[in-house]
């Protein structure tokens, strides 16, 4: 489905009839995955090494089927 005004891809809500942009939903999904990863999987040693934290987050996102892409503005 596409927004009739902007032509951007959207997902229709079957409950309320409103719609959300697909990219926004992807961002919310990624945010939830990152928050859960930080809460559960990051050890005290990792907190001192930002690269280790980033690697853990990227692995979890990849395992969830998401990829990182620069947003177009």
JSON list of C-alpha atoms in Angstrom, two decimals:
[
{"chain": "A", "resi": 1, "resn": "UNK", "atom": "CA", "xyz": [0.00, 0.00, 0.00]},
{"chain": "A", "resi": 2, "resn": "UNK", "atom": "CA", "xyz": [1.17, 3.54, -0.69]},
{"chain": "A", "resi": 3, "resn": "UNK", "atom": "CA", "xyz": [0.28, 6.87, 0.89]},
{"chain": "A", "resi": 4, "resn": "UNK", "atom": "CA", "xyz": [-2.08, 8.56, -1.59]},
{"chain": "A", "resi": 5, "resn": "UNK", "atom": "CA", "xyz": [-0.50, 11.99, -0.99]},
{"chain": "A", "resi": 6, "resn": "UNK", "atom": "CA", "xyz": [3.22, 11.25, -0.88]},
{"chain": "A", "resi": 7, "resn": "UNK", "atom": "CA", "xyz": [3.35, 7.91, -2.69]},
{"chain": "A", "resi": 8, "resn": "UNK", "atom": "CA", "xyz": [5.58, 6.49, 0.06]},
{"chain": "A", "resi": 9, "resn": "UNK", "atom": "CA", "xyz": [5.12, 2.84, 1.06]},
{"chain": "A", "resi": 10, "resn": "UNK", "atom": "CA", "xyz": [2.98, 2.43, 4.18]},
{"chain": "A", "resi": 11, "resn": "UNK", "atom": "CA", "xyz": [1.48, -0.39, 6.23]},
{"chain": "A", "resi": 12, "resn": "UNK", "atom": "CA", "xyz": [-2.25, -0.23, 6.95]},
{"chain": "A", "resi": 13, "resn": "UNK", "atom": "CA", "xyz": [-3.47, -0.97, 10.49]},
{"chain": "A", "resi": 14, "resn": "UNK", "atom": "CA", "xyz": [-6.29, -3.51, 10.40]},
{"chain": "A", "resi": 15, "resn": "UNK", "atom": "CA", "xyz": [-7.59, -2.30, 13.78]},
{"chain": "A", "resi": 16, "resn": "UNK", "atom": "CA", "xyz": [-7.90, 1.47, 13.42]},
{"chain": "A", "resi": 17, "resn": "UNK", "atom": "CA", "xyz": [-7.57, 2.02, 9.67]},
{"chain": "A", "resi": 18, "resn": "UNK", "atom": "CA", "xyz": [-4.61, 4.37, 10.09]},
{"chain": "A", "resi": 19, "resn": "UNK", "atom": "CA", "xyz": [-1.27, 3.65, 8.48]},
{"chain": "A", "resi": 20, "resn": "UNK", "atom": "CA", "xyz": [2.39, 3.87, 9.42]},
{"chain": "A", "resi": 21, "resn": "UNK", "atom": "CA", "xyz": [5.41, 4.33, 7.23]},
{"chain": "A", "resi": 22, "resn": "UNK", "atom": "CA", "xyz": [7.37, 1.13, 6.77]},
{"chain": "A", "resi": 23, "resn": "UNK", "atom": "CA", "xyz": [10.71, 2.82, 7.57]},
{"chain": "A", "resi": 24, "resn": "UNK", "atom": "CA", "xyz": [9.31, 4.08, 10.88]},
{"chain": "A", "resi": 25, "resn": "UNK", "atom": "CA", "xyz": [8.23, 0.56, 11.84]},
{"chain": "A", "resi": 26, "resn": "UNK", "atom": "CA", "xyz": [11.67, -0.78, 10.91]},
{"chain": "A", "resi": 27, "resn": "UNK", "atom": "CA", "xyz": [13.25, 1.86, 13.16]},
{"chain": "A", "resi": 28, "resn": "UNK", "atom": "CA", "xyz": [10.96, 0.95, 16.07]},
{"chain": "A", "resi": 29, "resn": "UNK", "atom": "CA", "xyz": [11.79, -2.73, 15.61]},
{"chain": "A", "resi": 30, "resn": "UNK", "atom": "CA", "xyz": [15.52, -1.98, 15.56]},
{"chain": "A", "resi": 31, "resn": "UNK", "atom": "CA", "xyz": [15.17, 0.24, 18.65]},
{"chain": "A", "resi": 32, "resn": "UNK", "atom": "CA", "xyz": [13.43, -2.55, 20.57]},
{"chain": "A", "resi": 33, "resn": "UNK", "atom": "CA", "xyz": [16.10, -5.07, 19.56]},
{"chain": "A", "resi": 34, "resn": "UNK", "atom": "CA", "xyz": [18.95, -2.73, 20.53]},
{"chain": "A", "resi": 35, "resn": "UNK", "atom": "CA", "xyz": [17.35, -1.92, 23.90]},
{"chain": "A", "resi": 36, "resn": "UNK", "atom": "CA", "xyz": [16.84, -5.61, 24.68]},
{"chain": "A", "resi": 37, "resn": "UNK", "atom": "CA", "xyz": [20.41, -6.40, 23.63]},
{"chain": "A", "resi": 38, "resn": "UNK", "atom": "CA", "xyz": [21.86, -3.69, 25.84]},
{"chain": "A", "resi": 39, "resn": "UNK", "atom": "CA", "xyz": [19.71, -4.77, 28.77]},
{"chain": "A", "resi": 40, "resn": "UNK", "atom": "CA", "xyz": [20.58, -8.47, 28.53]},
{"chain": "A", "resi": 41, "resn": "UNK", "atom": "CA", "xyz": [23.74, -9.13, 26.57]},
{"chain": "A", "resi": 42, "resn": "UNK", "atom": "CA", "xyz": [26.26, -6.37, 27.28]},
{"chain": "A", "resi": 43, "resn": "UNK", "atom": "CA", "xyz": [28.71, -7.24, 30.03]},
{"chain": "A", "resi": 44, "resn": "UNK", "atom": "CA", "xyz": [30.63, -4.80, 32.22]},
{"chain": "A", "resi": 45, "resn": "UNK", "atom": "CA", "xyz": [33.76, -5.50, 30.16]},
{"chain": "A", "resi": 46, "resn": "UNK", "atom": "CA", "xyz": [31.91, -4.62, 26.93]},
{"chain": "A", "resi": 47, "resn": "UNK", "atom": "CA", "xyz": [30.81, -1.27, 28.34]},
{"chain": "A", "resi": 48, "resn": "UNK", "atom": "CA", "xyz": [34.43, -0.13, 28.23]},
{"chain": "A", "resi": 49, "resn": "UNK", "atom": "CA", "xyz": [34.81, -1.06, 24.56]},
{"chain": "A", "resi": 50, "resn": "UNK", "atom": "CA", "xyz": [32.28, 0.66, 22.26]},
{"chain": "A", "resi": 51, "resn": "UNK", "atom": "CA", "xyz": [33.35, -1.56, 19.36]},
{"chain": "A", "resi": 52, "resn": "UNK", "atom": "CA", "xyz": [32.39, -4.69, 21.29]},
{"chain": "A", "resi": 53, "resn": "UNK", "atom": "CA", "xyz": [28.99, -3.18, 22.10]},
{"chain": "A", "resi": 54, "resn": "UNK", "atom": "CA", "xyz": [28.47, -2.18, 18.45]},
{"chain": "A", "resi": 55, "resn": "UNK", "atom": "CA", "xyz": [29.47, -5.66, 17.27]},
{"chain": "A", "resi": 56, "resn": "UNK", "atom": "CA", "xyz": [26.98, -7.29, 19.66]},
{"chain": "A", "resi": 57, "resn": "UNK", "atom": "CA", "xyz": [24.18, -5.00, 18.49]},
{"chain": "A", "resi": 58, "resn": "UNK", "atom": "CA", "xyz": [24.96, -5.53, 14.80]},
{"chain": "A", "resi": 59, "resn": "UNK", "atom": "CA", "xyz": [25.03, -9.31, 15.28]},
{"chain": "A", "resi": 60, "resn": "UNK", "atom": "CA", "xyz": [21.63, -9.30, 16.98]},
{"chain": "A", "resi": 61, "resn": "UNK", "atom": "CA", "xyz": [20.11, -7.02, 14.32]},
{"chain": "A", "resi": 62, "resn": "UNK", "atom": "CA", "xyz": [21.47, -9.26, 11.56]},
{"chain": "A", "resi": 63, "resn": "UNK", "atom": "CA", "xyz": [20.08, -12.36, 13.29]},
{"chain": "A", "resi": 64, "resn": "UNK", "atom": "CA", "xyz": [16.68, -10.62, 13.43]},
{"chain": "A", "resi": 65, "resn": "UNK", "atom": "CA", "xyz": [16.81, -10.05, 9.67]},
{"chain": "A", "resi": 66, "resn": "UNK", "atom": "CA", "xyz": [17.37, -6.29, 9.81]},
{"chain": "A", "resi": 67, "resn": "UNK", "atom": "CA", "xyz": [20.12, -4.35, 8.08]},
{"chain": "A", "resi": 68, "resn": "UNK", "atom": "CA", "xyz": [21.60, -0.94, 8.74]},
{"chain": "A", "resi": 69, "resn": "UNK", "atom": "CA", "xyz": [21.16, 1.70, 6.04]},
{"chain": "A", "resi": 70, "resn": "UNK", "atom": "CA", "xyz": [21.68, 5.43, 6.04]},
{"chain": "A", "resi": 71, "resn": "UNK", "atom": "CA", "xyz": [18.35, 7.22, 5.98]},
{"chain": "A", "resi": 72, "resn": "UNK", "atom": "CA", "xyz": [17.72, 9.36, 2.93]},
{"chain": "A", "resi": 73, "resn": "UNK", "atom": "CA", "xyz": [16.57, 12.86, 3.71]}
]
